Amino acid sequence: MTQQKTHNKAAVKADAILVINCGSSSVKFSLIRPLSGETLLSGLAECLLSSAAEITIKHHGKKQSYKLTAPFNHQAALAVLVEQLQQSNLVKDISAIGHRVVHGGEQYSEPTLLNPQVEQAIGELAKLAPLHNPANLNGIKACQQAFADLPQVAVFDTAFHQSMPEKAYIYGLPYSLYKEHGIRRYGFHGTSHYFVAKQAAKYLNKPLEQCNLISAHLGNGCSVAVIKNGESVDTSMGMTPGEGVLMGTRCGDIDAGIIFHLVDNLGYSINEVDKLVNKESGLLGVSGLSNDCRTLEDAMLTDNNAQAKLAMTVFCYRIAKSIASYSASLTQLDGLIFTGGIGENSTWVRTEIVKQLGLLNFSLDEEKNQATRFGASGNIADKNSRSCWVIATNEEWVIAEQSAQLLANAAK
Ligand code: ADP
């Protein structure tokens, strides 16, 4: 209780949130003013747990990198971050830490103040997100050491999709697997889909609760979501981020029979199959060249590389099919949103996807398409088309906003 009171006072006094996104060998961080979205400082620690570990911090437009010292871990990275925040006189501005947590299961549909029970639940949910939740928890523990006086909030990547109806989240498996083991569709990238939907509502000049949208988040991981009256009602990722469309290195939907064939007849171990479908497939697997959209565009457009063209074509067709399938969830559609590194930048991908969506009355204005890249946002649709926006996502801002909101409500 005493600790809660201290936290509330801190929230009222200071006005920036430190947003932390921890991976197994990386930490992304941004210090953000929740009301304006202004980023005061940001950066990335990479190659953690190896001697190549380093941290890069961007402040006042200048980037500076520092080599980390042993044990090269998340704590070592945060120690450098704290030192830099102190030197820049920014520590006093921080009112809370907002953590991106990948899997919140069915328990968490809202941002949540971290405490030992919530941390335990995040740990238990690691069975559904073995790559992500332990890394998130590691970041939470490191921040508790580095910022012992500050409240810590978890914002879950699955939370926005908790509004999905049963018909969208139940697999065609025995129901007992859902009831007893939580095997259902959860969806991810929720914070990003929510942010771009909110931005689209501003373009439409109506409340989000009145908007019907399809959003395609295309980065290294890719997912499509359908938003009805402001709420997610279906999305392409499932119990794990592996389901759905083709991605950088993940295969997305495949016939489950392929896995049995690989194991029973082709000598794969289950770990090898895991690596194959998550790390060696998708754009990388089909092209045999790269998971990076820029490399594949270059290879296909400059060198006429047929394999790169095939990978990009399959990628776009699968996304177009996924978007079209969501007409089953809606009776009205205000528009389509592209976001994520590929969605925000690749004019080729946007053209290729939208040209397959004529039946839904989408077509692009190529001039606007070419002009809307590298952080620019706007409607790239032809004048006869339904709206089609490119919207630069900002998950960090949502995490900062939701953390600040939670603490403000708690202080009331
Ligand atoms: P993550 O899911 O890791 O956050 P990003 O959202 O940053 O990934 O997206 C990474 C993808 O965006 C890569 O495939 C990269 O090639 C692609 N990308 C970035 N810039 C461009 C560009 N100018 N043209 C085409 N693709 C781009």
GROMACS .gro file of C-alpha atoms and ligand atoms in nm:
model
  439
    1MET     CA    1   0.000   0.000   0.000
    2THR     CA    2   0.282   0.240   0.093
    3GLN     CA    3   0.456   0.148  -0.230
    4GLN     CA    4   0.134   0.210  -0.429
    5LYS     CA    5   0.104   0.558  -0.273
    6THR     CA    6   0.466   0.644  -0.363
    7HIS     CA    7   0.395   0.528  -0.717
    8ASN     CA    8   0.089   0.748  -0.749
    9LYS     CA    9   0.278   1.053  -0.628
   10ALA     CA   10   0.554   0.980  -0.879
   11ALA     CA   11   0.295   0.955  -1.157
   12VAL     CA   12   0.154   1.295  -1.074
   13LYS     CA   13   0.496   1.467  -1.043
   14ALA     CA   14   0.674   1.347  -1.352
   15ASP     CA   15   0.550   1.319  -1.704
   16ALA     CA   16   0.747   1.076  -1.915
   17ILE     CA   17   0.722   0.699  -1.943
   18LEU     CA   18   1.021   0.476  -2.015
   19VAL     CA   19   0.895   0.213  -2.260
   20ILE     CA   20   1.087  -0.114  -2.261
   21ASN     CA   21   1.061  -0.390  -2.519
   22CYS     CA   22   1.285  -0.680  -2.421
   23GLY     CA   23   1.381  -0.963  -2.654
   24SER     CA   24   1.600  -1.261  -2.563
   25SER     CA   25   1.915  -1.077  -2.675
   26SER     CA   26   1.796  -0.719  -2.715
   27VAL     CA   27   1.629  -0.429  -2.533
   28LYS     CA   28   1.453  -0.149  -2.723
   29PHE     CA   29   1.371   0.156  -2.515
   30SER     CA   30   1.214   0.500  -2.556
   31LEU     CA   31   1.144   0.774  -2.308
   32ILE     CA   32   0.813   0.923  -2.421
   33ARG     CA   33   0.581   1.199  -2.312
   34PRO     CA   34   0.245   1.017  -2.313
   35LEU     CA   35   0.030   1.316  -2.404
   36SER     CA   36   0.224   1.445  -2.703
   37GLY     CA   37   0.413   1.130  -2.805
   38GLU     CA   38   0.738   1.331  -2.797
   39THR     CA   39   1.038   1.099  -2.769
   40LEU     CA   40   1.301   1.241  -2.533
   41LEU     CA   41   1.552   0.958  -2.572
   42SER     CA   42   1.550   0.621  -2.744
   43GLY     CA   43   1.778   0.336  -2.836
   44LEU     CA   44   1.856  -0.029  -2.861
   45ALA     CA   45   2.084  -0.276  -2.683
   46GLU     CA   46   2.178  -0.566  -2.910
   47CYS     CA   47   2.377  -0.891  -2.913
   48LEU     CA   48   2.317  -0.930  -2.537
   49LEU     CA   49   2.470  -1.237  -2.370
   50SER     CA   50   2.764  -1.223  -2.613
   51SER     CA   51   3.085  -1.021  -2.598
   52ALA     CA   52   2.961  -0.820  -2.899
   53ALA     CA   53   2.689  -0.669  -2.676
   54GLU     CA   54   2.644  -0.296  -2.720
   55ILE     CA   55   2.392  -0.025  -2.656
   56THR     CA   56   2.309   0.269  -2.884
   57ILE     CA   57   2.134   0.570  -2.735
   58LYS     CA   58   1.976   0.851  -2.938
   59HIS     CA   59   1.928   1.181  -2.761
   60HIS     CA   60   1.889   1.532  -2.907
   61GLY     CA   61   1.939   1.390  -3.260
   62LYS     CA   62   2.281   1.241  -3.169
   63LYS     CA   63   2.349   0.867  -3.159
   64GLN     CA   64   2.613   0.722  -2.930
   65SER     CA   65   2.713   0.356  -2.892
   66TYR     CA   66   2.872   0.195  -2.586
   67LYS     CA   67   3.025  -0.153  -2.559
   68LEU     CA   68   2.878  -0.344  -2.267
   69THR     CA   69   3.093  -0.515  -2.008
   70ALA     CA   70   3.055  -0.870  -1.866
   71PRO     CA   71   2.809  -1.030  -1.800
   72PHE     CA   72   2.678  -0.854  -2.119
   73ASN     CA   73   2.317  -0.904  -2.006
   74HIS     CA   74   1.995  -0.698  -1.981
   75GLN     CA   75   2.106  -0.562  -1.642
   76ALA     CA   76   2.437  -0.443  -1.792
   77ALA     CA   77   2.246  -0.265  -2.071
   78LEU     CA   78   2.006  -0.097  -1.827
   79ALA     CA   79   2.297   0.014  -1.608
   80VAL     CA   80   2.439   0.212  -1.903
   81LEU     CA   81   2.093   0.347  -1.984
   82VAL     CA   82   2.040   0.465  -1.624
   83GLU     CA   83   2.382   0.635  -1.626
   84GLN     CA   84   2.298   0.819  -1.949
   85LEU     CA   85   1.953   0.918  -1.822
   86GLN     CA   86   2.118   1.057  -1.509
   87GLN     CA   87   2.380   1.249  -1.709
   88SER     CA   88   2.106   1.395  -1.931
   89ASN     CA   89   1.910   1.494  -1.618
   90LEU     CA   90   1.610   1.292  -1.740
   91VAL     CA   91   1.562   1.049  -1.449
   92LYS     CA   92   1.348   1.299  -1.260
   93ASP     CA   93   1.105   1.312  -1.556
   94ILE     CA   94   1.025   0.939  -1.548
   95SER     CA   95   0.697   0.853  -1.380
   96ALA     CA   96   0.678   0.483  -1.471
   97ILE     CA   97   0.816   0.203  -1.682
   98GLY     CA   98   0.584   0.056  -1.948
   99HIS     CA   99   0.677  -0.293  -2.065
  100ARG     CA  100   0.567  -0.456  -2.387
  101VAL     CA  101   0.468  -0.809  -2.287
  102VAL     CA  102   0.390  -1.042  -2.575
  103HIS     CA  103   0.143  -1.291  -2.428
  104GLY     CA  104  -0.127  -1.199  -2.180
  105GLY     CA  105  -0.348  -1.503  -2.246
  106GLU     CA  106  -0.715  -1.464  -2.155
  107GLN     CA  107  -0.637  -1.301  -1.819
  108TYR     CA  108  -0.510  -0.970  -1.951
  109SER     CA  109  -0.717  -0.757  -2.185
  110GLU     CA  110  -0.600  -0.429  -2.026
  111PRO     CA  111  -0.268  -0.273  -1.925
  112THR     CA  112  -0.181  -0.403  -1.580
  113LEU     CA  113   0.029  -0.277  -1.290
  114LEU     CA  114   0.304  -0.531  -1.229
  115ASN     CA  115   0.323  -0.710  -0.895
  116PRO     CA  116   0.446  -1.058  -0.797
  117GLN     CA  117   0.114  -1.224  -0.895
  118VAL     CA  118   0.110  -1.066  -1.240
  119GLU     CA  119   0.475  -1.157  -1.292
  120GLN     CA  120   0.396  -1.515  -1.198
  121ALA     CA  121   0.111  -1.521  -1.449
  122ILE     CA  122   0.341  -1.383  -1.723
  123GLY     CA  123   0.587  -1.659  -1.634
  124GLU     CA  124   0.315  -1.924  -1.657
  125LEU     CA  125   0.203  -1.788  -1.995
  126ALA     CA  126   0.557  -1.861  -2.120
  127LYS     CA  127   0.425  -2.204  -2.216
  128LEU     CA  128   0.225  -2.026  -2.490
  129ALA     CA  129   0.508  -1.783  -2.580
  130PRO     CA  130   0.833  -1.959  -2.490
  131LEU     CA  131   1.052  -1.721  -2.692
  132HIS     CA  132   0.896  -1.397  -2.577
  133ASN     CA  133   0.748  -1.400  -2.223
  134PRO     CA  134   1.068  -1.514  -2.046
  135ALA     CA  135   1.259  -1.233  -2.220
  136ASN     CA  136   0.990  -0.980  -2.121
  137LEU     CA  137   1.007  -1.102  -1.763
  138ASN     CA  138   1.382  -1.069  -1.768
  139GLY     CA  139   1.341  -0.704  -1.871
  140ILE     CA  140   1.087  -0.647  -1.594
  141LYS     CA  141   1.326  -0.788  -1.332
  142ALA     CA  142   1.618  -0.583  -1.464
  143CYS     CA  143   1.404  -0.265  -1.453
  144GLN     CA  144   1.289  -0.340  -1.099
  145GLN     CA  145   1.654  -0.339  -0.996
  146ALA     CA  146   1.745  -0.031  -1.200
  147PHE     CA  147   1.433   0.174  -1.118
  148ALA     CA  148   1.329   0.037  -0.779
  149ASP     CA  149   1.107   0.336  -0.692
  150LEU     CA  150   0.902   0.346  -1.008
  151PRO     CA  151   0.578   0.162  -1.089
  152GLN     CA  152   0.602  -0.088  -1.373
  153VAL     CA  153   0.315  -0.153  -1.611
  154ALA     CA  154   0.268  -0.444  -1.852
  155VAL     CA  155   0.099  -0.372  -2.186
  156PHE     CA  156   0.013  -0.697  -2.363
  157ASP     CA  157   0.044  -0.755  -2.738
  158THR     CA  158  -0.254  -0.991  -2.723
  159ALA     CA  159  -0.484  -0.753  -2.527
  160PHE     CA  160  -0.649  -0.569  -2.818
  161HIS     CA  161  -0.762  -0.901  -2.969
  162GLN     CA  162  -0.936  -1.021  -2.652
  163SER     CA  163  -1.258  -0.878  -2.803
  164MET     CA  164  -1.256  -1.153  -3.070
  165PRO     CA  165  -1.573  -1.363  -3.061
  166GLU     CA  166  -1.557  -1.735  -2.991
  167LYS     CA  167  -1.616  -1.821  -3.356
  168ALA     CA  168  -1.287  -1.644  -3.442
  169TYR     CA  169  -1.070  -1.784  -3.165
  170ILE     CA  170  -1.177  -2.149  -3.136
  171TYR     CA  171  -0.964  -2.398  -3.333
  172GLY     CA  172  -1.125  -2.701  -3.495
  173LEU     CA  173  -0.967  -2.921  -3.225
  174PRO     CA  174  -1.128  -3.100  -2.929
  175TYR     CA  175  -1.284  -2.826  -2.713
  176SER     CA  176  -1.120  -2.974  -2.403
  177LEU     CA  177  -0.780  -2.852  -2.532
  178TYR     CA  178  -0.915  -2.498  -2.510
  179LYS     CA  179  -1.084  -2.542  -2.174
  180GLU     CA  180  -0.801  -2.731  -2.006
  181HIS     CA  181  -0.491  -2.591  -2.178
  182GLY     CA  182  -0.586  -2.254  -2.327
  183ILE     CA  183  -0.524  -2.373  -2.683
  184ARG     CA  184  -0.707  -2.105  -2.882
  185ARG     CA  185  -0.627  -1.814  -3.112
  186TYR     CA  186  -0.499  -1.503  -2.929
  187GLY     CA  187  -0.347  -1.280  -3.199
  188PHE     CA  188  -0.050  -1.043  -3.165
  189HIS     CA  189   0.063  -0.696  -3.281
  190GLY     CA  190  -0.246  -0.574  -3.092
  191THR     CA  191  -0.083  -0.249  -2.980
  192SER     CA  192   0.010  -0.163  -3.338
  193HIS     CA  193  -0.331  -0.252  -3.486
  194TYR     CA  194  -0.494  -0.040  -3.215
  195PHE     CA  195  -0.266   0.260  -3.279
  196VAL     CA  196  -0.318   0.264  -3.657
  197ALA     CA  197  -0.695   0.210  -3.616
  198LYS     CA  198  -0.705   0.516  -3.388
  199GLN     CA  199  -0.515   0.718  -3.648
  200ALA     CA  200  -0.752   0.601  -3.924
  201ALA     CA  201  -1.046   0.713  -3.708
  202LYS     CA  202  -0.889   1.061  -3.704
  203TYR     CA  203  -0.867   1.056  -4.087
  204LEU     CA  204  -1.232   0.947  -4.099
  205ASN     CA  205  -1.322   1.216  -3.849
  206LYS     CA  206  -1.537   0.985  -3.640
  207PRO     CA  207  -1.494   0.799  -3.311
  208LEU     CA  208  -1.298   0.474  -3.330
  209GLU     CA  209  -1.612   0.296  -3.195
  210GLN     CA  210  -1.783   0.376  -3.526
  211CYS     CA  211  -1.497   0.258  -3.750
  212ASN     CA  212  -1.476  -0.064  -3.951
  213LEU     CA  213  -1.125  -0.131  -4.074
  214ILE     CA  214  -0.881  -0.393  -4.195
  215SER     CA  215  -0.525  -0.340  -4.084
  216ALA     CA  216  -0.215  -0.511  -4.229
  217HIS     CA  217   0.092  -0.492  -4.005
  218LEU     CA  218   0.376  -0.604  -4.234
  219GLY     CA  219   0.719  -0.613  -4.071
  220ASN     CA  220   0.946  -0.909  -4.001
  221GLY     CA  221   0.637  -1.058  -3.838
  222CYS     CA  222   0.316  -0.996  -4.033
  223SER     CA  223  -0.048  -1.000  -3.930
  224VAL     CA  224  -0.381  -0.880  -4.062
  225ALA     CA  225  -0.659  -0.771  -3.825
  226VAL     CA  226  -1.022  -0.679  -3.878
  227ILE     CA  227  -1.170  -0.411  -3.658
  228LYS     CA  228  -1.548  -0.382  -3.621
  229ASN     CA  229  -1.689  -0.080  -3.441
  230GLY     CA  230  -1.340  -0.011  -3.304
  231GLU     CA  231  -1.281  -0.361  -3.167
  232SER     CA  232  -1.066  -0.642  -3.303
  233VAL     CA  233  -1.296  -0.923  -3.419
  234ASP     CA  234  -1.042  -1.142  -3.597
  235THR     CA  235  -0.673  -1.152  -3.678
  236SER     CA  236  -0.440  -1.380  -3.871
  237MET     CA  237  -0.195  -1.479  -3.594
  238GLY     CA  238  -0.311  -1.750  -3.356
  239MET     CA  239  -0.201  -1.917  -3.034
  240THR     CA  240   0.151  -1.815  -3.135
  241PRO     CA  241   0.277  -1.557  -3.386
  242GLY     CA  242   0.342  -1.844  -3.630
  243GLU     CA  243  -0.010  -1.863  -3.775
  244GLY     CA  244  -0.145  -1.667  -4.069
  245VAL     CA  245   0.025  -1.501  -4.364
  246LEU     CA  246   0.381  -1.559  -4.486
  247MET     CA  247   0.640  -1.357  -4.290
  248GLY     CA  248   1.013  -1.280  -4.304
  249THR     CA  249   1.123  -1.622  -4.178
  250ARG     CA  250   0.795  -1.784  -4.063
  251CYS     CA  251   0.587  -1.994  -4.301
  252GLY     CA  252   0.246  -1.892  -4.164
  253ASP     CA  253  -0.042  -2.136  -4.226
  254ILE     CA  254   0.065  -2.477  -4.355
  255ASP     CA  255  -0.101  -2.816  -4.369
  256ALA     CA  256  -0.029  -2.979  -4.029
  257GLY     CA  257   0.033  -3.301  -4.226
  258ILE     CA  258   0.361  -3.152  -4.352
  259ILE     CA  259   0.501  -3.165  -4.000
  260PHE     CA  260   0.422  -3.538  -3.964
  261HIS     CA  261   0.576  -3.602  -4.305
  262LEU     CA  262   0.895  -3.414  -4.211
  263VAL     CA  263   0.927  -3.609  -3.886
  264ASP     CA  264   0.807  -3.953  -3.997
  265ASN     CA  265   0.959  -3.975  -4.344
  266LEU     CA  266   1.229  -3.711  -4.383
  267GLY     CA  267   1.415  -3.756  -4.054
  268TYR     CA  268   1.351  -3.415  -3.897
  269SER     CA  269   1.349  -3.383  -3.519
  270ILE     CA  270   1.072  -3.172  -3.367
  271ASN     CA  271   1.330  -2.902  -3.280
  272GLU     CA  272   1.445  -2.895  -3.640
  273VAL     CA  273   1.085  -2.852  -3.757
  274ASP     CA  274   1.043  -2.567  -3.508
  275LYS     CA  275   1.354  -2.394  -3.650
  276LEU     CA  276   1.243  -2.466  -4.008
  277VAL     CA  277   0.895  -2.313  -3.978
  278ASN     CA  278   0.997  -2.016  -3.759
  279LYS     CA  279   1.347  -1.921  -3.873
  280GLU     CA  280   1.409  -2.068  -4.219
  281SER     CA  281   1.078  -2.026  -4.403
  282GLY     CA  282   0.868  -1.734  -4.527
  283LEU     CA  283   1.035  -1.483  -4.760
  284LEU     CA  284   1.376  -1.630  -4.671
  285GLY     CA  285   1.273  -1.989  -4.732
  286VAL     CA  286   1.096  -1.936  -5.063
  287SER     CA  287   1.355  -1.695  -5.207
  288GLY     CA  288   1.657  -1.886  -5.071
  289LEU     CA  289   1.810  -1.538  -5.053
  290SER     CA  290   1.691  -1.314  -4.770
  291ASN     CA  291   1.409  -1.234  -4.530
  292ASP     CA  292   1.457  -0.864  -4.602
  293CYS     CA  293   1.199  -0.711  -4.833
  294ARG     CA  294   1.449  -0.450  -4.964
  295THR     CA  295   1.699  -0.718  -5.070
  296LEU     CA  296   1.425  -0.916  -5.243
  297GLU     CA  297   1.285  -0.611  -5.424
  298ASP     CA  298   1.635  -0.528  -5.546
  299ALA     CA  299   1.699  -0.886  -5.659
  300MET     CA  300   1.366  -0.911  -5.840
  301LEU     CA  301   1.357  -0.563  -5.998
  302THR     CA  302   1.728  -0.513  -6.074
  303ASP     CA  303   1.857  -0.867  -6.129
  304ASN     CA  304   1.539  -1.036  -6.249
  305ASN     CA  305   1.578  -1.297  -5.975
  306ALA     CA  306   1.287  -1.540  -6.030
  307GLN     CA  307   1.304  -1.694  -5.683
  308ALA     CA  308   1.286  -1.351  -5.517
  309LYS     CA  309   0.988  -1.264  -5.738
  310LEU     CA  310   0.815  -1.589  -5.642
  311ALA     CA  311   0.866  -1.523  -5.267
  312MET     CA  312   0.730  -1.168  -5.297
  313THR     CA  313   0.437  -1.281  -5.511
  314VAL     CA  314   0.335  -1.558  -5.269
  315PHE     CA  315   0.377  -1.310  -4.980
  316CYS     CA  316   0.141  -1.055  -5.138
  317TYR     CA  317  -0.115  -1.310  -5.257
  318ARG     CA  318  -0.145  -1.461  -4.908
  319ILE     CA  319  -0.194  -1.116  -4.754
  320ALA     CA  320  -0.453  -1.018  -5.018
  321LYS     CA  321  -0.643  -1.345  -4.951
  322SER     CA  322  -0.635  -1.278  -4.577
  323ILE     CA  323  -0.768  -0.923  -4.622
  324ALA     CA  324  -1.044  -1.044  -4.855
  325SER     CA  325  -1.145  -1.319  -4.612
  326TYR     CA  326  -1.231  -1.055  -4.351
  327SER     CA  327  -1.523  -0.934  -4.556
  328ALA     CA  328  -1.694  -1.228  -4.379
  329SER     CA  329  -1.663  -1.038  -4.047
  330LEU     CA  330  -1.800  -0.702  -4.161
  331THR     CA  331  -2.111  -0.547  -4.309
  332GLN     CA  332  -1.936  -0.217  -4.370
  333LEU     CA  333  -1.574  -0.128  -4.444
  334ASP     CA  334  -1.425   0.220  -4.405
  335GLY     CA  335  -1.081   0.133  -4.533
  336LEU     CA  336  -0.759  -0.064  -4.535
  337ILE     CA  337  -0.442   0.029  -4.342
  338PHE     CA  338  -0.081  -0.063  -4.424
  339THR     CA  339   0.176  -0.039  -4.146
  340GLY     CA  340   0.504  -0.198  -4.024
  341GLY     CA  341   0.842  -0.170  -4.202
  342ILE     CA  342   0.714  -0.327  -4.527
  343GLY     CA  343   0.363  -0.177  -4.515
  344GLU     CA  344   0.501   0.173  -4.452
  345ASN     CA  345   0.774   0.158  -4.716
  346SER     CA  346   0.725  -0.093  -4.995
  347THR     CA  347   0.526   0.063  -5.280
  348TRP     CA  348   0.565  -0.263  -5.476
  349VAL     CA  349   0.405  -0.474  -5.202
  350ARG     CA  350   0.115  -0.229  -5.158
  351THR     CA  351   0.049  -0.221  -5.533
  352GLU     CA  352   0.067  -0.599  -5.565
  353ILE     CA  353  -0.173  -0.656  -5.272
  354VAL     CA  354  -0.427  -0.389  -5.364
  355LYS     CA  355  -0.449  -0.494  -5.731
  356GLN     CA  356  -0.593  -0.826  -5.604
  357LEU     CA  357  -0.863  -0.648  -5.402
  358GLY     CA  358  -1.066  -0.497  -5.687
  359LEU     CA  359  -1.378  -0.687  -5.581
  360LEU     CA  360  -1.366  -0.501  -5.247
  361ASN     CA  361  -1.343  -0.177  -5.446
  362PHE     CA  362  -0.982  -0.094  -5.364
  363SER     CA  363  -0.745   0.069  -5.611
  364LEU     CA  364  -0.438   0.287  -5.560
  365ASP     CA  365  -0.331   0.629  -5.680
  366GLU     CA  366   0.025   0.535  -5.785
  367GLU     CA  367   0.158   0.887  -5.737
  368LYS     CA  368   0.031   0.899  -5.378
  369ASN     CA  369   0.158   0.544  -5.323
  370GLN     CA  370   0.510   0.643  -5.432
  371ALA     CA  371   0.501   0.960  -5.221
  372THR     CA  372   0.389   0.793  -4.897
  373ARG     CA  373   0.697   0.618  -4.752
  374PHE     CA  374   0.975   0.663  -4.495
  375GLY     CA  375   0.751   0.770  -4.207
  376ALA     CA  376   0.492   0.960  -4.413
  377SER     CA  377   0.127   0.869  -4.353
  378GLY     CA  378  -0.184   0.931  -4.564
  379ASN     CA  379  -0.450   0.800  -4.798
  380ILE     CA  380  -0.301   0.640  -5.110
  381ALA     CA  381  -0.632   0.530  -5.263
  382ASP     CA  382  -0.752   0.630  -5.606
  383LYS     CA  383  -1.046   0.873  -5.598
  384ASN     CA  384  -1.293   0.596  -5.693
  385SER     CA  385  -1.161   0.355  -5.432
  386ARG     CA  386  -1.240   0.291  -5.070
  387SER     CA  387  -0.980   0.457  -4.844
  388CYS     CA  388  -0.641   0.291  -4.817
  389TRP     CA  389  -0.402   0.450  -4.572
  390VAL     CA  390  -0.034   0.412  -4.499
  391ILE     CA  391   0.006   0.483  -4.128
  392ALA     CA  392   0.342   0.479  -3.950
  393THR     CA  393   0.287   0.272  -3.638
  394ASN     CA  394   0.398   0.383  -3.292
  395GLU     CA  395   0.353   0.103  -3.040
  396GLU     CA  396   0.579   0.281  -2.791
  397TRP     CA  397   0.345   0.578  -2.773
  398VAL     CA  398   0.047   0.352  -2.700
  399ILE     CA  399   0.242   0.179  -2.422
  400ALA     CA  400   0.338   0.518  -2.274
  401GLU     CA  401  -0.021   0.648  -2.302
  402GLN     CA  402  -0.180   0.338  -2.151
  403SER     CA  403   0.074   0.319  -1.867
  404ALA     CA  404   0.017   0.687  -1.779
  405GLN     CA  405  -0.362   0.640  -1.798
  406LEU     CA  406  -0.352   0.338  -1.569
  407LEU     CA  407  -0.150   0.527  -1.308
  408ALA     CA  408  -0.367   0.836  -1.334
  409ASN     CA  409  -0.679   0.620  -1.276
  410ALA     CA  410  -0.511   0.445  -0.983
  411ALA     CA  411  -0.429   0.784  -0.826
  412LYS     CA  412  -0.794   0.900  -0.837
  413ADP     P1  413   0.997  -0.577  -3.697
  413ADP     O1  414   0.882  -0.669  -3.716
  413ADP     O2  415   1.126  -0.646  -3.665
  413ADP     O3  416   0.968  -0.457  -3.609
  413ADP     P2  417   0.995  -0.383  -3.913
  413ADP     O4  418   0.855  -0.338  -3.890
  413ADP     O5  419   1.105  -0.289  -3.886
  413ADP     O6  420   1.026  -0.521  -3.844
  413ADP     O7  421   1.001  -0.428  -4.067
  413ADP     C1  422   1.115  -0.488  -4.123
  413ADP     C2  423   1.087  -0.510  -4.271
  413ADP     O8  424   1.061  -0.383  -4.333
  413ADP     C3  425   1.204  -0.574  -4.346
  413ADP     O9  426   1.157  -0.677  -4.432
  413ADP     C4  427   1.255  -0.458  -4.429
  413ADP    O10  428   1.312  -0.503  -4.551
  413ADP     C5  429   1.128  -0.380  -4.458
  413ADP     N1  430   1.159  -0.244  -4.502
  413ADP     C6  431   1.215  -0.145  -4.432
  413ADP     N2  432   1.237  -0.037  -4.513
  413ADP     C7  433   1.194  -0.072  -4.637
  413ADP     C8  434   1.192  -0.007  -4.765
  413ADP     N3  435   1.237   0.116  -4.780
  413ADP     N4  436   1.138  -0.074  -4.870
  413ADP     C9  437   1.092  -0.199  -4.854
  413ADP     N5  438   1.093  -0.267  -4.738
  413ADP    C10  439   1.144  -0.205  -4.630
   0.00000   0.00000   0.00000
